[in-house]
Amino acid sequence: MKKRVIQFLLALSVVMIPIGAIATVSHMSEGAKVEAKAQKEVYESKGFGEMLYNFWKQTGIYAFLHPQEGVKNAKGDEVTKFQQSFGRLIMIGITFLLFYLAIAKGFEPLLLIPIGFGGLLANIPLANIIGDGGFIGELFKAGIENELFPILIFMGVGAMTDFGPLLANPKTALLGAAAQFGIFGTLVGAVALSQLGVFDFSLQDAAAISIIGGADGPTTVFIASKLAPDLLGAMAVAAYSYMALVPVIQPPIMKALTTPEERRIKMTTKRKVSQLEKMLFPLTVLVLTILILPESSPLIGALTFGNFVRESKVVERLSKTLQNELINIVTIFLGLSVGSKLAAEYFLVPETLGILILGLVAFSVGTAAGVIMGKIMNRLSKEPINPLIGAAGVSAVPMAARVANRVGMEEDPTNVLLMHAMGPNVAGVIGSAVAAGVYLSIF
Amino acid sequence: MILEAVKYMILGMGVVFVFLYLMVVVLDLQHKLLMKFFPESFEDSSKEPPVTTKREKLKKVAAITAALHHMKNS
């Protein structure tokens, strides 16, 4: 019985397979015929003039001169007529300004060059580089939408940062905490202004914008892509340009809040730091994070991983990769994808101005809060503390520490504050990551 | 809304301060423990003066002499 069944099945398959194959082939040839027909329809002969005219319609000049109503970009967002014509030209002008600042003025060239060029590419009409399938669009999806790039940058930052100065004088970490007032103070300010009708930001938007006060690029991108993806471009540009402008923004605030005597305060030498202590530090911080604020463990986890790789001293190769190759590659990708948000349709909106202003306020308030905390600590503690190092509590590493050092030296050239200022500076990185974690746990 | 934001501010600053203050306390504690149990890790190994033998000193002198000689001749 079984044999028969098997024979029947075999015979059936012998018949069925060729029939199936023939059917498929004939079907395919039919499809090919249809396609050929369609192609024939497309390739009707055209006059050379018409071809030339069609080509003219595909040029950038035409696109700039003849903006159309109701055009959508590759992401499906509406682009107004103004944004298509003058808007794009204005944005291209802004990207050239970014190049100028990066090259001639030396402001954060590592970031402003990729961001600026990303913005330039994003404003090319008809090319759709930032949409689905466009290379910057794909980079954006690969690393910004899912917050991957900021985390990778944090690993590199961890591997590049020496927490020794903080370990030598842990108290100064409180200055890094105080400077985070820039973030939360601005949250209140932004919400209040929205209530008064000056701006139109939701609570989440306000929170995302206020994180600029942490002066930490990756954290800003991380929070923006979680809480307010629409505002990402303006926020990232604000954060990175204010980080670049630290030497311009901070000194007036620092000088206004301190007396010359306070600026001349010399800080005593710090305690010794052992290699073992440095190695245990990332683990200690991570354990604290796990216990208190697991929400911020992506950022702090990456930071401490990078730092552990550095201080373990047995994986020099990995440490070097994190410090150089990885962070450089990710910076290129991050810069280009952030730049894609400089497209006219995303940047030339009323919110941008609000973000730029609130970001500056956040940054200044953070600096001021750090300096004031420095003054308070100087009164209370036995050892003298120069309030200037409080300004380094915003996390722009190592620029803010250098600025504190320079302002101190202007008053007294023998007063070297750099290493003392690095303590609050690196604590500021942890502080703003904690603040980000608070936002993530709230919203 | 504003009241809500003020609440978030207090919460946020509170958490940041508590976190970093705890970090300070833990780091101080860690420092003391390490000082007690691993005092040898705090001794700077790099600061020990490099041991120079007489032979090495002579080599240095020879190198300096050669350099000076070279300078004078050229």
Coordinates of C-alpha atoms in Angstrom, one line a residue:
Chain A
M1 CA 0.0 0.0 0.0
K2 CA 2.7 2.4 1.1
K3 CA 4.7 1.6 -2.0
R4 CA 1.8 2.5 -4.2
V5 CA 1.3 5.8 -2.5
I6 CA 4.9 6.6 -2.9
Q7 CA 4.9 5.7 -6.6
F8 CA 1.8 7.9 -7.1
L9 CA 3.5 10.8 -5.4
L10 CA 6.6 10.3 -7.5
A11 CA 4.6 10.2 -10.7
L12 CA 2.7 13.3 -9.6
S13 CA 5.8 15.2 -8.9
V14 CA 7.3 14.2 -12.3
V15 CA 4.2 15.7 -14.0
M16 CA 3.7 18.6 -11.7
I17 CA 7.2 20.1 -11.7
P18 CA 7.5 20.6 -15.5
I19 CA 3.9 22.1 -15.6
G20 CA 4.8 24.4 -12.8
A21 CA 8.1 25.4 -14.5
I22 CA 6.3 26.0 -17.8
A23 CA 3.6 28.1 -16.1
T24 CA 6.2 30.2 -14.4
V25 CA 8.2 30.8 -17.5
S26 CA 5.2 31.7 -19.5
H27 CA 4.1 34.0 -16.7
M28 CA 7.5 35.6 -16.6
S29 CA 7.5 36.2 -20.3
E30 CA 4.1 37.8 -20.1
G31 CA 5.4 40.1 -17.4
A32 CA 8.4 40.9 -19.6
K33 CA 6.1 41.7 -22.5
V34 CA 4.1 44.1 -20.3
E35 CA 7.3 45.8 -19.2
A36 CA 8.5 46.1 -22.7
K37 CA 5.2 47.7 -23.7
A38 CA 5.5 50.2 -20.8
Q39 CA 9.0 51.0 -21.8
K40 CA 7.9 51.5 -25.3
E41 CA 5.4 54.0 -24.1
V42 CA 8.1 55.9 -22.1
Y43 CA 10.5 56.1 -25.0
E44 CA 8.4 58.0 -27.5
S45 CA 10.6 60.1 -29.5
K46 CA 10.9 63.6 -28.3
G47 CA 12.2 66.7 -29.9
F48 CA 15.6 67.9 -28.8
G49 CA 14.0 71.1 -27.5
E50 CA 11.7 69.2 -25.3
M51 CA 14.5 67.1 -23.9
L52 CA 16.5 70.2 -23.2
Y53 CA 13.5 71.8 -21.4
N54 CA 12.9 68.7 -19.3
F55 CA 16.5 68.7 -18.3
W56 CA 16.3 72.4 -17.5
K57 CA 13.4 71.6 -15.1
Q58 CA 15.7 69.2 -13.3
T59 CA 18.4 71.7 -12.6
G60 CA 19.0 73.4 -9.3
I61 CA 18.5 76.9 -10.8
Y62 CA 15.0 76.0 -12.0
A63 CA 14.2 74.5 -8.6
F64 CA 15.4 77.7 -6.8
L65 CA 13.5 80.0 -9.2
H66 CA 10.3 78.1 -9.4
P67 CA 9.2 76.9 -6.0
Q68 CA 6.0 74.9 -6.2
E69 CA 3.0 74.7 -4.0
G70 CA 2.4 71.6 -1.9
V71 CA 5.8 70.0 -2.5
K72 CA 6.8 67.3 0.0
N73 CA 10.4 66.4 0.8
A74 CA 11.7 62.8 0.9
K75 CA 10.4 62.4 4.4
G76 CA 6.9 63.4 3.5
D77 CA 7.0 66.8 5.3
E78 CA 5.5 69.8 3.6
V79 CA 8.0 72.3 2.2
T80 CA 6.7 75.8 1.7
K81 CA 7.5 78.0 -1.3
F82 CA 9.7 80.3 0.7
Q83 CA 11.6 77.4 2.2
Q84 CA 12.2 76.0 -1.3
S85 CA 13.7 79.1 -2.7
F86 CA 15.1 81.8 -0.4
G87 CA 15.0 79.5 2.6
R88 CA 17.4 77.1 1.0
L89 CA 19.7 79.9 -0.1
I90 CA 19.7 81.4 3.4
M91 CA 20.5 78.0 4.9
I92 CA 23.4 77.5 2.4
G93 CA 24.6 80.9 3.6
I94 CA 24.4 79.7 7.2
T95 CA 26.4 76.6 6.4
F96 CA 29.1 78.8 4.9
L97 CA 29.1 80.9 8.1
L98 CA 29.6 77.6 10.0
F99 CA 32.6 76.8 7.8
Y100 CA 34.0 80.3 8.4
L101 CA 33.6 80.0 12.1
A102 CA 35.3 76.5 12.1
I103 CA 38.2 77.4 9.8
A104 CA 39.0 81.0 10.4
K105 CA 37.9 81.3 14.0
G106 CA 38.7 77.7 15.1
F107 CA 35.4 77.1 16.8
E108 CA 34.9 73.3 17.3
P109 CA 36.0 72.6 13.7
L110 CA 35.7 68.8 14.3
L111 CA 31.9 69.2 14.6
L112 CA 31.1 72.3 12.7
I113 CA 32.7 71.1 9.5
P114 CA 30.6 67.9 9.3
I115 CA 27.5 69.6 10.5
G116 CA 27.9 72.5 8.1
F117 CA 28.5 70.2 5.2
G118 CA 25.6 68.0 6.1
G119 CA 23.5 71.1 6.1
L120 CA 24.8 72.1 2.7
L121 CA 23.9 68.7 1.3
A122 CA 20.5 68.8 2.9
N123 CA 19.6 71.9 1.1
I124 CA 20.2 70.7 -2.4
P125 CA 16.9 70.7 -4.2
L126 CA 15.6 67.5 -5.9
A127 CA 18.5 65.4 -4.6
N128 CA 16.8 64.0 -1.5
I129 CA 20.0 63.1 0.2
I130 CA 18.3 63.3 3.6
G131 CA 15.3 61.2 2.7
D132 CA 14.8 57.4 2.7
G133 CA 17.6 55.9 0.6
G134 CA 19.7 59.1 0.6
F135 CA 23.0 58.4 2.4
I136 CA 22.5 61.0 5.1
G137 CA 18.9 59.9 5.6
E138 CA 20.1 56.4 6.1
L139 CA 22.9 57.5 8.5
F140 CA 20.2 59.5 10.5
K141 CA 18.0 56.4 10.8
A142 CA 21.0 54.2 11.7
G143 CA 22.3 56.3 14.5
I144 CA 20.3 59.3 15.6
E145 CA 16.7 58.0 15.6
N146 CA 17.8 55.2 17.8
E147 CA 20.2 57.3 19.9
L148 CA 23.1 55.1 19.0
F149 CA 25.7 57.7 17.9
P150 CA 25.5 59.8 21.1
I151 CA 26.2 56.7 23.1
L152 CA 29.2 55.7 21.0
I153 CA 30.5 59.3 21.4
F154 CA 30.1 58.9 25.1
M155 CA 32.3 55.8 25.1
G156 CA 35.0 57.8 23.3
V157 CA 34.6 60.6 25.8
G158 CA 35.0 58.2 28.6
A159 CA 38.2 56.8 27.1
M160 CA 39.6 60.2 26.6
T161 CA 38.8 61.6 30.0
D162 CA 41.2 61.4 32.9
F163 CA 39.1 61.5 36.1
G164 CA 42.2 61.9 38.2
P165 CA 41.6 65.6 39.0
L166 CA 38.2 64.8 40.3
L167 CA 39.5 61.9 42.4
A168 CA 42.1 64.2 43.8
N169 CA 39.5 66.6 45.1
P170 CA 36.1 64.9 45.0
K171 CA 34.4 67.9 46.7
T172 CA 34.6 69.9 43.5
A173 CA 32.0 67.5 42.0
L174 CA 29.4 69.6 43.8
L175 CA 30.3 72.5 41.5
G176 CA 29.5 70.2 38.6
A177 CA 26.1 69.6 40.2
A178 CA 25.4 73.2 40.8
A179 CA 26.0 74.1 37.1
Q180 CA 23.2 71.7 36.2
F181 CA 20.9 74.4 37.5
G182 CA 21.2 75.9 34.0
I183 CA 19.2 73.0 32.8
F184 CA 16.4 72.9 35.3
G185 CA 16.2 76.7 35.8
T186 CA 15.7 77.1 32.0
L187 CA 13.0 74.4 32.1
V188 CA 11.0 76.6 34.4
G189 CA 11.8 79.7 32.3
A190 CA 10.8 78.1 29.0
V191 CA 7.6 76.8 30.5
A192 CA 6.8 80.2 32.0
L193 CA 7.5 81.9 28.6
S194 CA 5.3 79.4 26.8
Q195 CA 2.5 80.2 29.3
L196 CA 2.9 83.9 28.6
G197 CA 2.6 83.2 24.9
V198 CA 6.1 84.2 24.0
F199 CA 7.0 80.8 22.7
D200 CA 5.0 77.8 22.0
F201 CA 6.8 74.8 23.6
S202 CA 5.3 71.8 25.3
L203 CA 6.7 70.6 28.6
Q204 CA 8.7 68.0 26.7
D205 CA 10.0 70.5 24.2
A206 CA 11.0 72.8 27.0
A207 CA 12.8 70.0 28.9
A208 CA 14.7 69.0 25.7
I209 CA 15.7 72.6 25.0
S210 CA 16.9 73.2 28.6
I211 CA 19.3 70.3 28.4
I212 CA 21.5 72.6 26.1
G213 CA 22.4 74.2 29.4
G214 CA 24.5 71.1 30.2
A215 CA 26.8 72.2 27.4
D216 CA 27.1 68.5 26.4
G217 CA 26.6 67.7 22.7
P218 CA 26.0 64.0 22.8
T219 CA 23.6 64.3 25.8
T220 CA 21.7 67.0 23.9
V221 CA 21.3 64.9 20.8
F222 CA 20.3 61.9 22.9
I223 CA 17.6 63.8 24.8
A224 CA 16.4 65.7 21.7
S225 CA 15.9 62.5 19.7
K226 CA 13.9 61.0 22.6
L227 CA 11.8 64.0 23.7
A228 CA 11.6 66.4 20.7
P229 CA 12.9 64.9 17.5
D230 CA 11.4 67.8 15.5
L231 CA 13.7 70.3 17.2
L232 CA 16.8 68.2 17.0
G233 CA 18.6 70.2 14.4
A234 CA 18.3 73.6 16.0
M235 CA 19.1 72.1 19.4
A236 CA 22.2 70.3 18.2
V237 CA 23.4 73.4 16.4
A238 CA 22.7 75.6 19.5
A239 CA 24.5 73.1 21.8
Y240 CA 27.6 72.7 19.6
S241 CA 27.9 76.4 18.8
Y242 CA 27.6 77.5 22.4
M243 CA 30.2 74.9 23.4
A244 CA 32.4 76.5 20.7
L245 CA 31.6 79.9 22.1
V246 CA 32.5 79.0 25.7
P247 CA 35.6 81.4 25.7
V248 CA 33.3 84.2 24.6
I249 CA 30.2 83.6 26.7
Q250 CA 31.7 82.6 30.0
P251 CA 34.3 85.1 31.0
P252 CA 32.0 88.1 31.3
I253 CA 29.6 86.2 33.6
M254 CA 32.5 84.9 35.7
K255 CA 34.0 88.3 36.1
A256 CA 30.7 89.9 36.9
L257 CA 30.1 87.5 39.8
T258 CA 33.5 87.4 41.4
T259 CA 35.7 90.0 43.0
P260 CA 39.4 90.3 41.9
E261 CA 40.4 89.0 45.4
E262 CA 38.3 85.9 44.8
R263 CA 39.8 85.3 41.4
R264 CA 43.3 85.5 43.0
I265 CA 42.6 82.7 45.4
K266 CA 45.2 80.0 45.1
M267 CA 44.1 76.5 45.6
T268 CA 46.1 74.1 47.7
T269 CA 47.6 71.0 46.3
K270 CA 45.5 68.0 46.1
R271 CA 45.8 64.5 47.5
K272 CA 47.5 61.7 45.6
V273 CA 45.5 59.5 43.3
S274 CA 46.5 55.9 42.8
Q275 CA 46.0 53.9 39.6
L276 CA 43.9 51.5 41.6
E277 CA 41.6 54.3 42.6
K278 CA 41.3 55.5 39.0
M279 CA 40.4 52.0 37.9
L280 CA 37.7 51.6 40.5
F281 CA 36.2 54.9 39.8
P282 CA 34.1 54.0 36.7
L283 CA 32.8 50.9 38.5
T284 CA 31.8 53.0 41.6
V285 CA 30.0 55.5 39.5
L286 CA 28.2 52.8 37.6
V287 CA 27.1 51.1 40.8
L288 CA 25.7 54.4 42.0
T289 CA 23.9 54.9 38.8
I290 CA 22.4 51.4 38.9
L291 CA 21.2 52.1 42.5
I292 CA 19.8 55.6 42.1
L293 CA 19.0 56.3 38.5
P294 CA 19.0 53.3 36.1
E295 CA 17.4 55.5 33.4
S296 CA 20.7 57.3 32.9
S297 CA 22.7 54.1 32.7
P298 CA 22.9 54.1 28.8
L299 CA 24.9 57.4 28.9
I300 CA 26.8 56.8 32.1
G301 CA 27.3 53.1 31.2
A302 CA 28.9 54.0 28.0
L303 CA 31.0 56.7 29.7
T304 CA 32.2 54.4 32.4
F305 CA 32.9 51.6 29.9
G306 CA 35.1 53.9 27.9
N307 CA 36.9 55.0 31.1
F308 CA 37.3 51.5 32.4
V309 CA 38.9 50.4 29.2
R310 CA 41.3 53.3 29.6
E311 CA 42.2 52.8 33.2
S312 CA 42.3 49.0 33.2
K313 CA 45.6 49.5 31.3
V314 CA 45.5 46.0 29.8
V315 CA 43.6 46.8 26.6
E316 CA 45.6 49.6 25.2
R317 CA 44.4 48.8 21.7
L318 CA 40.7 49.1 22.6
S319 CA 41.3 52.3 24.5
K320 CA 43.1 53.8 21.5
T321 CA 40.4 52.7 19.1
L322 CA 37.7 54.3 21.4
Q323 CA 39.8 57.5 21.7
N324 CA 40.6 57.9 18.0
E325 CA 39.1 55.7 15.3
L326 CA 35.6 55.1 16.8
I327 CA 35.0 58.6 18.1
N328 CA 36.2 60.1 14.8
I329 CA 34.1 57.9 12.6
V330 CA 31.0 58.4 14.7
T331 CA 31.7 62.2 14.8
I332 CA 31.6 62.3 11.0
F333 CA 28.3 60.3 10.9
L334 CA 26.8 62.3 13.8
G335 CA 27.8 65.6 12.3
L336 CA 26.4 64.8 8.9
S337 CA 23.2 63.5 10.2
V338 CA 22.7 66.4 12.6
G339 CA 23.5 68.7 9.7
S340 CA 20.6 67.1 7.7
K341 CA 18.3 68.9 10.2
L342 CA 19.7 72.2 8.8
A343 CA 17.4 71.7 5.8
A344 CA 15.4 74.9 5.3
E345 CA 12.1 73.1 6.0
Y346 CA 13.3 72.0 9.5
F347 CA 15.5 75.0 10.5
L348 CA 13.7 78.0 9.2
V349 CA 10.8 77.7 11.6
P350 CA 9.8 80.1 14.4
E351 CA 10.9 77.6 17.1
T352 CA 14.5 77.9 16.1
L353 CA 14.9 81.4 17.4
G354 CA 13.4 80.4 20.7
I355 CA 15.8 77.4 21.0
L356 CA 18.8 79.6 20.3
I357 CA 17.8 82.2 22.9
L358 CA 16.8 79.6 25.6
G359 CA 19.9 77.6 24.9
L360 CA 22.1 80.7 25.5
V361 CA 20.1 81.5 28.7
A362 CA 20.5 77.9 29.9
F363 CA 24.2 78.0 29.3
S364 CA 24.7 81.3 31.1
V365 CA 22.6 80.4 34.0
G366 CA 24.6 77.2 34.4
T367 CA 27.8 79.1 34.4
A368 CA 26.5 81.6 37.0
A369 CA 25.2 78.8 39.2
G370 CA 28.5 77.1 39.2
V371 CA 30.4 80.3 40.1
I372 CA 27.9 81.1 42.9
M373 CA 28.2 77.6 44.3
G374 CA 32.0 78.1 44.2
K375 CA 31.6 81.2 46.3
I376 CA 29.4 79.4 48.8
M377 CA 31.9 76.4 49.0
N378 CA 34.8 78.8 49.5
R379 CA 33.0 80.4 52.5
L380 CA 32.1 77.0 54.1
S381 CA 35.1 74.8 53.5
K382 CA 38.4 74.9 55.3
E383 CA 40.5 74.8 52.1
P384 CA 40.3 77.8 49.8
I385 CA 38.3 77.3 46.6
N386 CA 38.5 79.7 43.7
P387 CA 35.0 80.4 42.6
L388 CA 36.2 80.5 39.0
I389 CA 36.5 76.8 38.8
G390 CA 32.7 76.6 39.4
A391 CA 32.2 77.9 35.8
A392 CA 33.9 74.8 34.6
G393 CA 31.0 72.8 36.0
V394 CA 29.2 73.0 32.7
S395 CA 30.5 70.0 30.9
A396 CA 32.2 71.4 27.8
V397 CA 35.4 69.4 28.4
P398 CA 38.1 70.6 28.4
M399 CA 37.3 74.0 27.0
A400 CA 35.4 75.3 30.2
A401 CA 38.4 74.3 32.4
R402 CA 40.8 76.1 30.1
V403 CA 38.6 79.2 30.3
A404 CA 38.5 79.1 34.1
N405 CA 42.3 78.8 34.1
R406 CA 42.7 81.7 31.7
V407 CA 40.5 84.1 33.6
G408 CA 42.4 83.2 36.8
M409 CA 45.7 83.9 35.1
E410 CA 44.5 87.3 33.9
E411 CA 44.3 88.3 37.5
D412 CA 47.4 86.5 38.8
P413 CA 49.7 84.9 36.2
T414 CA 51.2 82.5 38.7
N415 CA 47.8 81.0 39.6
V416 CA 47.3 77.8 37.7
L417 CA 43.8 76.6 38.1
L418 CA 43.7 74.1 35.2
M419 CA 43.9 70.9 37.1
H420 CA 41.6 72.1 39.8
A421 CA 39.0 73.2 37.2
M422 CA 39.1 69.8 35.5
G423 CA 37.5 68.2 38.5
P424 CA 34.2 70.1 38.3
N425 CA 34.5 69.9 34.5
V426 CA 34.4 66.1 34.3
A427 CA 31.8 66.0 37.2
G428 CA 29.7 68.2 34.9
V429 CA 29.7 65.5 32.3
I430 CA 28.3 63.0 34.9
G431 CA 26.0 65.7 36.2
S432 CA 24.4 66.4 32.9
A433 CA 24.1 62.7 32.2
V434 CA 22.2 62.4 35.5
A435 CA 20.0 65.3 34.6
A436 CA 19.3 63.6 31.3
G437 CA 18.4 60.5 33.2
V438 CA 16.0 62.5 35.4
Y439 CA 14.2 63.7 32.2
L440 CA 14.0 60.2 30.8
S441 CA 12.5 58.9 34.0
I442 CA 9.9 61.8 34.1
F443 CA 8.8 61.7 30.5
Chain B
M1 CA 2.2 74.1 34.1
I2 CA 4.7 76.5 35.8
L3 CA 4.2 74.8 39.1
E4 CA 4.7 71.5 37.4
A5 CA 8.0 72.7 36.0
V6 CA 9.1 74.0 39.4
K7 CA 8.4 70.6 40.8
Y8 CA 10.5 69.0 38.1
M9 CA 13.3 71.5 38.8
I10 CA 13.4 70.6 42.5
L11 CA 13.3 66.9 41.7
G12 CA 16.0 67.2 39.1
M13 CA 18.4 69.4 41.1
G14 CA 17.7 67.2 44.1
V15 CA 18.6 64.0 42.2
V16 CA 21.7 65.6 40.6
F17 CA 23.0 66.9 44.0
V18 CA 22.2 63.7 45.8
F19 CA 23.9 61.6 43.1
L20 CA 27.1 63.7 43.0
Y21 CA 27.2 64.1 46.8
L22 CA 26.9 60.4 47.3
M23 CA 29.6 60.1 44.7
V24 CA 31.8 62.4 46.8
V25 CA 31.2 60.5 50.0
V26 CA 31.8 57.1 48.3
L27 CA 35.0 58.4 46.7
D28 CA 36.3 59.7 50.0
L29 CA 35.5 56.4 51.6
Q30 CA 37.1 54.5 48.8
H31 CA 40.2 56.7 49.1
K32 CA 40.5 56.0 52.8
L33 CA 40.0 52.2 52.3
L34 CA 42.6 52.1 49.6
M35 CA 45.0 54.2 51.8
K36 CA 44.5 51.6 54.5
F37 CA 44.7 48.4 52.6
F38 CA 46.7 49.2 49.5
P39 CA 49.1 52.0 50.7
E40 CA 51.7 50.7 48.2
S41 CA 49.4 51.8 45.3
F42 CA 49.9 55.4 46.2
E43 CA 53.6 55.4 46.0
D44 CA 54.7 56.9 42.7
S45 CA 56.8 54.4 40.9
S46 CA 57.7 56.8 38.1
K47 CA 59.3 59.4 40.4
E48 CA 62.2 57.1 41.5
P49 CA 65.4 58.5 40.2
P50 CA 66.7 56.5 37.3
V51 CA 69.7 54.4 38.3
T52 CA 72.8 55.5 36.3
T53 CA 75.9 53.4 36.4
K54 CA 79.3 54.9 35.9
R55 CA 79.5 53.4 32.4
E56 CA 76.3 55.2 31.4
K57 CA 77.6 58.5 32.7
L58 CA 80.8 58.1 30.7
K59 CA 78.7 57.4 27.6
K60 CA 76.8 60.6 28.2
V61 CA 80.0 62.6 28.6
A62 CA 81.2 61.1 25.3
A63 CA 78.0 62.0 23.5
I64 CA 78.1 65.6 24.7
T65 CA 81.7 65.9 23.8
A66 CA 81.0 64.5 20.3
A67 CA 78.1 66.9 19.9
L68 CA 80.2 69.9 20.9
H69 CA 83.0 68.8 18.7
H70 CA 80.6 68.5 15.8
M71 CA 79.2 72.0 16.5
K72 CA 82.6 73.6 16.5
N73 CA 83.7 71.9 13.3
S74 CA 80.6 72.7 11.3

